[in-house]
mmCIF file of C-alpha atoms in Angstrom:
data_model
loop_
_atom_site.group_PDB
_atom_site.id
_atom_site.type_symbol
_atom_site.label_atom_id
_atom_site.label_comp_id
_atom_site.label_asym_id
_atom_site.label_seq_id
_atom_site.Cartn_x
_atom_site.Cartn_y
_atom_site.Cartn_z
ATOM 1 C CA MET U 1 108.142 57.381 77.555
ATOM 2 C CA CYS U 2 105.125 57.034 79.791
ATOM 3 C CA GLU U 3 101.765 57.012 78.098
ATOM 4 C CA GLU U 4 99.684 60.161 78.543
ATOM 5 C CA HIS U 5 96.821 59.679 80.978
ATOM 6 C CA THR U 6 93.520 59.948 79.149
ATOM 7 C CA VAL U 7 89.870 59.681 80.080
ATOM 8 C CA SER U 8 86.881 59.129 77.847
ATOM 9 C CA LEU U 9 84.018 61.612 77.799
ATOM 10 C CA VAL U 10 81.694 58.759 78.803
ATOM 11 C CA ASP U 11 83.813 58.135 81.918
ATOM 12 C CA VAL U 12 83.631 61.814 82.855
ATOM 13 C CA LEU U 13 79.858 61.997 82.377
ATOM 14 C CA GLU U 14 79.195 58.745 84.253
ATOM 15 C CA GLU U 15 81.360 59.799 87.211
ATOM 16 C CA ASP U 16 79.715 63.229 87.303
ATOM 17 C CA GLU U 17 76.233 61.686 87.160
ATOM 18 C CA GLU U 18 77.075 59.229 89.948
ATOM 19 C CA LEU U 19 78.395 62.001 92.211
ATOM 20 C CA GLU U 20 75.378 64.173 91.446
ATOM 21 C CA GLU U 21 72.938 61.366 92.302
ATOM 22 C CA GLU U 22 74.784 60.636 95.550
ATOM 23 C CA ALA U 23 74.786 64.307 96.547
ATOM 24 C CA SER U 24 71.108 64.659 95.666
ATOM 25 C CA ALA U 25 70.188 61.627 97.766
ATOM 26 C CA VAL U 26 71.995 63.048 100.798
ATOM 27 C CA LEU U 27 71.138 66.744 100.479
ATOM 28 C CA ALA U 28 67.587 66.519 99.139
ATOM 29 C CA GLY U 29 66.541 64.706 102.305
ATOM 30 C CA SER U 30 67.376 67.831 104.355
ATOM 31 C CA ASP U 31 66.084 71.401 104.174
ATOM 32 C CA SER U 32 68.577 73.676 102.422
ATOM 33 C CA ASP U 33 66.703 76.922 103.205
ATOM 34 C CA HIS U 34 65.684 76.773 106.867
ATOM 35 C CA CYS U 35 67.673 75.972 109.992
ATOM 36 C CA SER U 36 66.561 72.625 111.380
ATOM 37 C CA TYR U 37 66.845 73.765 115.023
ATOM 38 C CA PRO U 38 63.074 74.404 115.521
ATOM 39 C CA GLN U 39 62.424 70.759 114.588
ATOM 40 C CA GLY U 40 64.342 69.622 117.659
ATOM 41 C CA TYR U 41 66.520 66.517 117.481
ATOM 42 C CA VAL U 42 65.967 65.591 113.848
ATOM 43 C CA LYS U 43 65.633 61.887 113.135
ATOM 44 C CA ARG U 44 68.326 62.036 110.435
ATOM 45 C CA GLN U 45 69.861 64.953 108.549
ATOM 46 C CA ALA U 46 72.944 66.042 106.625
ATOM 47 C CA LEU U 47 75.450 67.650 109.004
ATOM 48 C CA TYR U 48 78.688 69.639 108.851
ATOM 49 C CA SER U 49 81.353 70.690 111.334
ATOM 50 C CA CYS U 50 83.016 74.084 110.883
ATOM 51 C CA ASN U 51 86.779 74.042 111.394
ATOM 52 C CA THR U 52 86.834 77.840 110.994
ATOM 53 C CA CYS U 53 84.431 78.531 113.864
ATOM 54 C CA THR U 54 85.229 75.553 116.108
ATOM 55 C CA PRO U 55 88.861 74.585 115.365
ATOM 56 C CA LYS U 56 90.747 71.677 116.906
ATOM 57 C CA GLY U 57 90.719 71.967 120.687
ATOM 58 C CA ALA U 58 87.371 73.781 120.791
ATOM 59 C CA GLU U 59 84.082 72.175 121.766
ATOM 60 C CA ALA U 60 82.689 69.942 119.032
ATOM 61 C CA ALA U 61 79.652 71.312 117.215
ATOM 62 C CA GLY U 62 77.551 70.433 114.196
ATOM 63 C CA VAL U 63 75.522 72.608 111.838
ATOM 64 C CA CYS U 64 72.632 71.721 109.543
ATOM 65 C CA LEU U 65 72.643 71.924 105.754
ATOM 66 C CA ALA U 66 70.959 75.340 105.544
ATOM 67 C CA CYS U 67 73.367 76.900 108.061
ATOM 68 C CA SER U 68 76.338 75.472 106.190
ATOM 69 C CA TYR U 69 75.146 77.505 103.186
ATOM 70 C CA LYS U 70 73.911 80.700 104.850
ATOM 71 C CA CYS U 71 76.096 81.075 107.956
ATOM 72 C CA HIS U 72 79.342 79.298 107.038
ATOM 73 C CA GLU U 73 79.849 80.186 103.392
ATOM 74 C CA GLY U 74 83.569 80.175 102.567
ATOM 75 C CA HIS U 75 84.473 78.436 105.838
ATOM 76 C CA ASP U 76 86.521 75.251 106.216
ATOM 77 C CA LEU U 77 83.791 72.630 106.660
ATOM 78 C CA PHE U 78 84.011 68.919 107.451
ATOM 79 C CA GLU U 79 81.248 66.967 105.722
ATOM 80 C CA LEU U 80 79.754 64.464 108.182
ATOM 81 C CA TYR U 81 77.270 62.868 105.738
ATOM 82 C CA THR U 82 74.251 62.145 107.971
ATOM 83 C CA LYS U 83 73.746 61.746 111.711
ATOM 84 C CA ARG U 84 70.670 60.704 113.661
ATOM 85 C CA ASN U 85 68.887 62.544 116.504
ATOM 86 C CA PHE U 86 70.919 65.748 116.208
ATOM 87 C CA ARG U 87 69.952 69.375 116.807
ATOM 88 C CA CYS U 88 71.719 72.188 114.953
ATOM 89 C CA ASP U 89 74.368 73.970 117.077
ATOM 90 C CA CYS U 90 74.949 76.924 114.736
ATOM 91 C CA GLY U 91 75.406 80.150 116.708
ATOM 92 C CA ASN U 92 75.018 78.667 120.193
ATOM 93 C CA ARG U 93 77.534 79.036 123.039
ATOM 94 C CA LYS U 94 80.132 76.987 121.181
ATOM 95 C CA PHE U 95 80.407 79.695 118.507
ATOM 96 C CA THR U 96 81.953 82.704 120.226
ATOM 97 C CA ASP U 97 82.156 84.970 117.169
ATOM 98 C CA LEU U 98 79.207 83.815 115.073
ATOM 99 C CA GLN U 99 75.462 84.305 115.303
ATOM 100 C CA CYS U 100 73.109 82.119 113.305
ATOM 101 C CA LYS U 101 71.535 84.117 110.476
ATOM 102 C CA LEU U 102 68.572 81.766 110.119
ATOM 103 C CA TYR U 103 67.543 81.010 113.700
ATOM 104 C CA PRO U 104 69.582 82.881 116.341
ATOM 105 C CA GLU U 105 67.274 82.048 119.293
ATOM 106 C CA LYS U 106 69.030 78.848 120.384
ATOM 107 C CA ASP U 107 69.771 77.303 123.772
ATOM 108 C CA ASP U 108 73.396 77.528 124.913
ATOM 109 C CA VAL U 109 73.967 73.833 124.289
ATOM 110 C CA ASN U 110 72.092 70.811 122.908
ATOM 111 C CA THR U 111 72.564 68.308 125.705
ATOM 112 C CA LEU U 112 71.318 65.258 123.773
ATOM 113 C CA ASN U 113 73.655 65.702 120.809
ATOM 114 C CA LYS U 114 76.369 63.081 120.412
ATOM 115 C CA TYR U 115 79.812 64.004 119.117
ATOM 116 C CA SER U 116 82.781 61.973 117.947
ATOM 117 C CA HIS U 117 86.204 62.497 116.393
ATOM 118 C CA ASN U 118 84.369 62.927 113.059
ATOM 119 C CA PHE U 119 83.561 66.493 114.154
ATOM 120 C CA SER U 120 87.312 67.185 114.120
ATOM 121 C CA GLY U 121 87.613 65.946 110.555
ATOM 122 C CA VAL U 122 89.104 62.513 111.300
ATOM 123 C CA TYR U 123 87.545 59.101 110.803
ATOM 124 C CA CYS U 124 88.001 55.374 111.361
ATOM 125 C CA THR U 125 90.073 53.624 114.035
ATOM 126 C CA CYS U 126 93.157 55.125 112.362
ATOM 127 C CA ARG U 127 91.765 58.630 112.980
ATOM 128 C CA ARG U 128 92.818 60.003 109.623
ATOM 129 C CA PRO U 129 91.159 62.738 107.507
ATOM 130 C CA TYR U 130 89.127 62.002 104.407
ATOM 131 C CA PRO U 131 90.325 62.320 101.785
ATOM 132 C CA ASP U 132 93.738 61.518 103.234
ATOM 133 C CA PRO U 133 96.586 63.153 101.263
ATOM 134 C CA ASP U 134 99.127 60.744 102.803
ATOM 135 C CA ASP U 135 97.172 57.562 102.043
ATOM 136 C CA GLN U 136 97.882 56.141 98.576
ATOM 137 C CA VAL U 137 95.701 53.038 99.066
ATOM 138 C CA GLU U 138 92.357 53.094 97.265
ATOM 139 C CA ASP U 139 89.839 51.959 99.862
ATOM 140 C CA GLU U 140 86.151 52.609 100.422
ATOM 141 C CA MET U 141 84.835 53.899 103.734
ATOM 142 C CA ILE U 142 81.724 52.405 105.321
ATOM 143 C CA GLN U 143 79.596 53.919 108.086
ATOM 144 C CA CYS U 144 78.776 51.926 111.210
ATOM 145 C CA VAL U 145 75.053 51.771 112.022
ATOM 146 C CA LEU U 146 75.610 52.335 115.760
ATOM 147 C CA CYS U 147 78.505 54.741 116.336
ATOM 148 C CA GLU U 148 78.089 56.303 112.846
ATOM 149 C CA ASP U 149 81.855 56.528 112.422
ATOM 150 C CA TRP U 150 83.305 55.908 108.958
ATOM 151 C CA LEU U 151 85.819 53.076 108.725
ATOM 152 C CA HIS U 152 88.193 51.995 105.965
ATOM 153 C CA GLY U 153 87.332 48.612 104.513
ATOM 154 C CA ARG U 154 90.805 47.321 105.435
ATOM 155 C CA HIS U 155 90.285 48.298 109.089
ATOM 156 C CA LEU U 156 87.041 46.363 109.629
ATOM 157 C CA GLY U 157 88.704 43.128 110.712
ATOM 158 C CA ARG U 158 87.071 41.158 107.894
ATOM 159 C CA GLU U 159 86.641 41.279 104.140
ATOM 160 C CA VAL U 160 83.950 43.551 102.773
ATOM 161 C CA PRO U 161 81.333 41.402 101.003
ATOM 162 C CA GLU U 162 80.480 42.091 97.393
ATOM 163 C CA ASN U 163 77.283 44.025 96.669
ATOM 164 C CA ASN U 164 77.126 45.452 100.199
ATOM 165 C CA GLU U 165 75.262 48.616 99.129
ATOM 166 C CA SER U 166 71.946 47.468 100.634
ATOM 167 C CA GLN U 167 73.523 46.018 103.791
ATOM 168 C CA GLU U 168 74.146 47.741 107.094
ATOM 169 C CA MET U 169 77.438 47.358 108.970
ATOM 170 C CA ILE U 170 78.162 47.341 112.702
ATOM 171 C CA CYS U 171 81.837 47.668 113.641
ATOM 172 C CA GLU U 172 83.572 45.214 115.959
ATOM 173 C CA SER U 173 83.859 47.763 118.773
ATOM 174 C CA CYS U 174 80.097 48.385 118.814
ATOM 175 C CA MET U 175 79.371 44.646 118.617
ATOM 176 C CA ASN U 176 81.564 44.026 121.682
ATOM 177 C CA GLN U 177 79.896 46.873 123.580
ATOM 178 C CA ASN U 178 76.521 45.223 122.900
ATOM 179 C CA PRO U 179 77.303 41.481 123.056
ATOM 180 C CA PHE U 180 73.662 40.398 122.639
ATOM 181 C CA LEU U 181 74.021 41.440 118.986
ATOM 182 C CA TRP U 182 76.475 38.566 118.461
ATOM 183 C CA THR U 183 73.607 36.155 119.118
ATOM 184 C CA TYR U 184 71.634 37.633 116.231
ATOM 185 C CA ALA U 185 74.781 37.608 114.103
ATOM 186 C CA ASP U 186 75.199 33.889 114.794
ATOM 187 C CA HIS U 187 71.950 33.245 112.948
ATOM 188 C CA LEU U 188 71.611 36.079 110.445
ATOM 189 C CA THR U 189 75.169 36.039 109.081
ATOM 190 C CA GLY U 190 77.975 33.564 108.609
ATOM 191 C CA VAL U 191 77.662 29.760 108.564
ATOM 192 C CA VAL U 192 74.528 28.354 110.218
ATOM 193 C CA ARG U 193 74.612 24.562 110.715
ATOM 194 C CA GLN U 194 70.870 24.265 111.317
ATOM 195 C CA VAL U 195 70.011 25.837 107.989
ATOM 196 C CA LYS U 196 72.389 23.455 106.184
ATOM 197 C CA GLU U 197 70.735 20.439 107.746
ATOM 198 C CA GLU U 198 67.178 21.581 107.051
ATOM 199 C CA THR U 199 67.866 22.410 103.387
ATOM 200 C CA GLY U 200 69.056 18.972 102.326
ATOM 201 C CA GLY U 201 72.763 19.587 102.699
ATOM 202 C CA ARG U 202 72.953 22.899 100.875
ATOM 203 C CA SER U 203 75.762 25.064 102.123
ATOM 204 C CA ASN U 204 74.910 28.356 103.849
ATOM 205 C CA THR U 205 76.178 30.291 100.833
ATOM 206 C CA ASP U 206 73.360 28.710 98.812
ATOM 207 C CA VAL U 207 70.703 30.017 101.197
ATOM 208 C CA ALA U 208 69.354 33.535 100.802
ATOM 209 C CA PRO U 209 69.542 35.741 103.927
ATOM 210 C CA GLU U 210 65.740 35.885 103.990
ATOM 211 C CA GLU U 211 65.601 32.055 104.118
ATOM 212 C CA GLN U 212 68.074 31.992 107.011
ATOM 213 C CA VAL U 213 65.959 34.479 108.929
ATOM 214 C CA ASP U 214 62.740 32.552 108.286
ATOM 215 C CA ASP U 215 64.228 29.169 109.187
ATOM 216 C CA VAL U 216 65.870 30.240 112.427
ATOM 217 C CA ILE U 217 63.749 33.047 113.838
ATOM 218 C CA LYS U 218 60.327 31.982 112.550
ATOM 219 C CA PRO U 219 60.339 28.149 112.621
ATOM 220 C CA SER U 220 56.582 27.915 112.162
ATOM 221 C CA ALA U 221 54.739 30.040 109.627
ATOM 222 C CA LYS U 222 51.473 29.291 111.399
ATOM 223 C CA ARG U 223 52.568 30.799 114.696
ATOM 224 C CA THR U 224 50.631 33.997 115.267
ATOM 225 C CA ARG U 225 52.196 37.307 116.231
ATOM 226 C CA GLU U 226 50.476 37.142 119.617
ATOM 227 C CA GLU U 227 52.010 33.725 120.328
ATOM 228 C CA ALA U 228 55.431 34.959 119.284
ATOM 229 C CA GLU U 229 55.202 37.886 121.693
ATOM 230 C CA LEU U 230 54.815 35.445 124.598
ATOM 231 C CA ASN U 231 58.380 34.268 124.007
ATOM 232 C CA CYS U 232 61.624 36.152 123.658
ATOM 233 C CA ARG U 233 63.151 35.591 120.233
ATOM 234 C CA LEU U 234 66.582 36.413 121.585
ATOM 235 C CA LYS U 235 66.295 33.647 124.218
ATOM 236 C CA GLU U 236 65.162 31.219 121.530
ATOM 237 C CA LEU U 237 68.273 31.976 119.486
ATOM 238 C CA GLN U 238 70.543 31.714 122.517
ATOM 239 C CA ALA U 239 69.098 28.254 123.219
ATOM 240 C CA VAL U 240 70.077 27.030 119.757
ATOM 241 C CA ASN U 241 73.711 27.639 120.762
ATOM 242 C CA GLN U 242 75.206 28.283 117.349
ATOM 243 C CA LYS U 243 78.229 30.560 117.226
ATOM 244 C CA ARG U 244 80.267 32.198 114.524
ATOM 245 C CA GLU U 245 83.694 33.705 114.994
ATOM 246 C CA ARG U 246 83.065 36.762 117.145
ATOM 247 C CA SER U 247 85.537 39.183 115.674
ATOM 248 C CA GLY U 248 85.514 41.813 112.989
ATOM 249 C CA ALA U 249 82.684 43.979 111.722
ATOM 250 C CA VAL U 250 79.308 42.427 110.915
ATOM 251 C CA PHE U 251 77.409 43.032 107.668
ATOM 252 C CA TRP U 252 73.717 42.433 108.156
ATOM 253 C CA PRO U 253 71.318 41.172 105.466
ATOM 254 C CA SER U 254 68.488 43.370 104.204
ATOM 255 C CA ALA U 255 65.440 43.690 106.490
ATOM 256 C CA TRP U 256 67.447 42.323 109.430
ATOM 257 C CA ARG U 257 65.962 44.900 111.797
ATOM 258 C CA SER U 258 62.492 43.368 111.423
ATOM 259 C CA THR U 259 63.833 40.118 112.903
ATOM 260 C CA LEU U 260 64.973 41.679 116.190
ATOM 261 C CA CYS U 261 62.946 40.737 119.223
ATOM 262 C CA SER U 262 60.600 43.470 120.456
ATOM 263 C CA CYS U 263 59.394 41.876 123.697
ATOM 264 C CA ASN U 264 59.323 44.145 126.737
ATOM 265 C CA THR U 265 62.644 42.824 128.063
ATOM 266 C CA CYS U 266 64.426 43.362 124.747
ATOM 267 C CA GLN U 267 62.910 46.806 124.301
ATOM 268 C CA GLU U 268 64.215 47.766 127.743
ATOM 269 C CA ARG U 269 67.647 46.375 126.834
ATOM 270 C CA LEU U 270 67.737 48.405 123.610
ATOM 271 C CA SER U 271 66.514 51.520 125.388
ATOM 272 C CA GLY U 272 69.145 51.187 128.113
ATOM 273 C CA ALA U 273 71.847 50.908 125.453
ATOM 274 C CA GLN U 274 70.295 53.840 123.528
ATOM 275 C CA LEU U 275 69.676 51.534 120.582
ATOM 276 C CA SER U 276 65.888 51.739 120.306
ATOM 277 C CA PHE U 277 66.325 53.064 116.774
ATOM 278 C CA LEU U 278 67.296 49.545 115.663
ATOM 279 C CA LEU U 279 63.601 48.605 115.789
ATOM 280 C CA ASP U 280 62.820 51.429 113.357
ATOM 281 C CA GLU U 281 63.337 50.345 109.751
ATOM 282 C CA SER U 282 62.852 53.925 108.548
ATOM 283 C CA ASP U 283 65.968 54.950 110.536
ATOM 284 C CA THR U 284 68.312 53.520 107.910
ATOM 285 C CA VAL U 285 70.448 55.634 105.597
ATOM 286 C CA VAL U 286 68.835 53.809 102.667
ATOM 287 C CA ALA U 287 65.398 55.029 103.791
ATOM 288 C CA TYR U 288 66.755 58.579 104.212
ATOM 289 C CA GLU U 289 68.324 58.549 100.740
ATOM 290 C CA ARG U 290 65.096 57.217 99.238
ATOM 291 C CA LYS U 291 63.279 60.166 100.804
ATOM 292 C CA GLY U 292 65.850 62.531 99.274
ATOM 293 C CA GLN U 293 65.453 60.934 95.846
ATOM 294 C CA ASN U 294 61.669 61.294 96.050
ATOM 295 C CA ASN U 295 62.024 64.955 97.021
ATOM 296 C CA GLU U 296 64.382 65.489 94.101
ATOM 297 C CA GLN U 297 61.925 63.911 91.657
ATOM 298 C CA ASN U 298 59.058 66.042 92.961
ATOM 299 C CA GLN U 299 61.119 69.191 92.410
ATOM 300 C CA GLN U 300 62.372 68.351 88.924
ATOM 301 C CA GLY U 301 59.844 70.720 87.393
ATOM 302 C CA HIS U 302 61.552 73.679 89.058
ATOM 303 C CA ASP U 303 64.571 74.378 86.845
ATOM 304 C CA PRO U 304 66.884 76.872 88.640
ATOM 305 C CA LEU U 305 68.214 78.130 85.277
ATOM 306 C CA MET U 306 64.721 78.975 84.033
ATOM 307 C CA SER U 307 63.896 80.607 87.356
ATOM 308 C CA ALA U 308 66.977 82.819 86.969
ATOM 309 C CA LEU U 309 66.013 83.714 83.399
ATOM 310 C CA ASP U 310 62.583 84.846 84.580
ATOM 311 C CA ASN U 311 64.262 87.667 86.497
ATOM 312 C CA LEU U 312 66.006 89.064 83.381
ATOM 313 C CA ASN U 313 64.621 91.319 80.661
ATOM 314 C CA ARG U 314 63.857 90.029 77.179
ATOM 315 C CA VAL U 315 67.153 91.140 75.606
ATOM 316 C CA GLN U 316 69.227 89.501 78.366
ATOM 317 C CA GLN U 317 67.213 86.282 78.083
ATOM 318 C CA LEU U 318 67.839 86.085 74.329
ATOM 319 C CA GLU U 319 71.567 86.767 74.750
ATOM 320 C CA ILE U 320 71.933 83.935 77.261
ATOM 321 C CA ILE U 321 69.876 81.477 75.202
ATOM 322 C CA HIS U 322 71.806 82.264 71.998
ATOM 323 C CA GLY U 323 75.128 81.969 73.857
ATOM 324 C CA TYR U 324 74.146 78.607 75.300
ATOM 325 C CA ASN U 325 73.031 77.257 71.909
ATOM 326 C CA ASP U 326 76.258 78.482 70.247
ATOM 327 C CA MET U 327 78.402 76.830 72.921
ATOM 328 C CA LYS U 328 76.476 73.555 72.669
ATOM 329 C CA SER U 329 76.827 73.496 68.879
ATOM 330 C CA GLU U 330 80.557 74.257 68.989
ATOM 331 C CA LEU U 331 81.172 71.621 71.674
ATOM 332 C CA LYS U 332 79.364 69.032 69.540
ATOM 333 C CA ASP U 333 81.523 69.871 66.511
ATOM 334 C CA PHE U 334 84.644 69.797 68.690
ATOM 335 C CA LEU U 335 83.882 66.295 70.017
ATOM 336 C CA GLN U 336 82.879 64.950 66.594
ATOM 337 C CA ARG U 337 86.387 65.694 65.294
ATOM 338 C CA PHE U 338 87.858 63.435 67.971
ATOM 339 C CA ALA U 339 85.321 60.708 67.201
ATOM 340 C CA ALA U 340 86.083 60.883 63.462
ATOM 341 C CA GLU U 341 89.832 60.489 64.127
ATOM 342 C CA GLY U 342 89.359 57.773 66.763
ATOM 343 C CA LYS U 343 91.023 59.845 69.471
ATOM 344 C CA VAL U 344 90.230 59.962 73.180
ATOM 345 C CA VAL U 345 89.400 63.347 74.695
ATOM 346 C CA THR U 346 91.841 64.326 77.432
ATOM 347 C CA PRO U 347 91.265 66.826 80.269
ATOM 348 C CA ASP U 348 93.688 69.205 78.530
ATOM 349 C CA ASP U 349 91.572 69.086 75.351
ATOM 350 C CA ILE U 350 88.446 70.078 77.264
ATOM 351 C CA ARG U 351 90.329 72.818 79.102
ATOM 352 C CA HIS U 352 91.670 74.189 75.808
ATOM 353 C CA PHE U 353 88.168 74.234 74.301
ATOM 354 C CA PHE U 354 86.736 76.377 77.101
ATOM 355 C CA GLU U 355 89.773 78.665 77.053
ATOM 356 C CA GLN U 356 89.046 79.308 73.373
ATOM 357 C CA GLN U 357 85.405 79.961 74.224
ATOM 358 C CA GLN U 358 86.408 82.482 76.859
ATOM 359 C CA SER U 359 88.833 84.182 74.439
ATOM 360 C CA ARG U 360 86.117 84.533 71.779
ATOM 361 C CA LYS U 361 83.743 85.973 74.364
ATOM 362 C CA ARG U 362 86.269 88.637 75.378
ATOM 363 C CA ARG U 363 86.851 89.606 71.728
ATOM 364 C CA ARG U 364 83.098 89.941 71.126
ATOM 365 C CA VAL U 365 82.699 92.124 74.197
ATOM 366 C CA GLU U 366 85.633 94.356 73.227
ATOM 367 C CA ALA U 367 84.347 94.740 69.652
ATOM 368 C CA ALA U 368 80.774 95.541 70.671
ATOM 369 C CA PRO U 369 79.631 99.116 69.857
ATOM 370 C CA PHE U 370 78.741 101.553 72.617
ATOM 371 C CA TYR U 371 75.207 102.932 72.754
#
């Protein structure tokens, strides 16, 4: 007999809290009430693609958070997480049967928008949906800094490092399209012989990423910024001639963008490759999520439940408050019985509890006198 699958209430609450925090970080950084189109090509925002309005074979299009709520409610949406420098398409020429309810005065097309297979609901080099009903392998997906595609950890061409939450990843394809990035990778990631020699024989794994950056890119702490600008940091690194294996995705240490050379030549190179955003440390997803978290904290005083109660009369308010308190008390008693007997609460137990609550509610309504 196979053992019944059980989950603890703590597991349920922790998972729910984690998902809620992640959603808040992503969504709170974007406006949920107003179409973002008037803002132009927004630096970074939460985006969606509507499979109902622009199905497979149609022109790719993306809609902002507010339009996903107001104009595409009930539609089949692909969640794209965040994209940079994108202007909302909702209701433009690509949508033959839909007009934007929030901002209908749009150009026919947003020429600077970039689209990928993500807008068709598939991701990674394997071009599979997420979640994938045919994939039984548990695997995280990580977004590339450059192409912004999401890739399975097993399809990155290298092992995913532990504690990679604060790191940014560039996939192998994007690295090969911009080979100058391998030079930075030679010194900011992997084994660096020079660092080992200068630190008394310590291996590279014993050296913090910040130390590697300081030792290789800034050899003299006394050198002024003006003096540094006279030389190209990239050329300095190329002259050192240290190379790592140039294959697989690259995970970059924190604050790596601040080490990139910003001389005129390098700025022109980045601009020509449409990578100028790499010099902007506020472009990162971490910075965007931090903005969302700050917005969420500033709005904590506005409880949507209390706002809804304000619109009800006194009798209705009291009924809802008493009902909530009764349910909370009964749920506490229900869970205490499991704790006293040393049992684990299963999903079926929770489902049965709320079914009983609903049954009691119906009986109270049916027994209530008519006035």
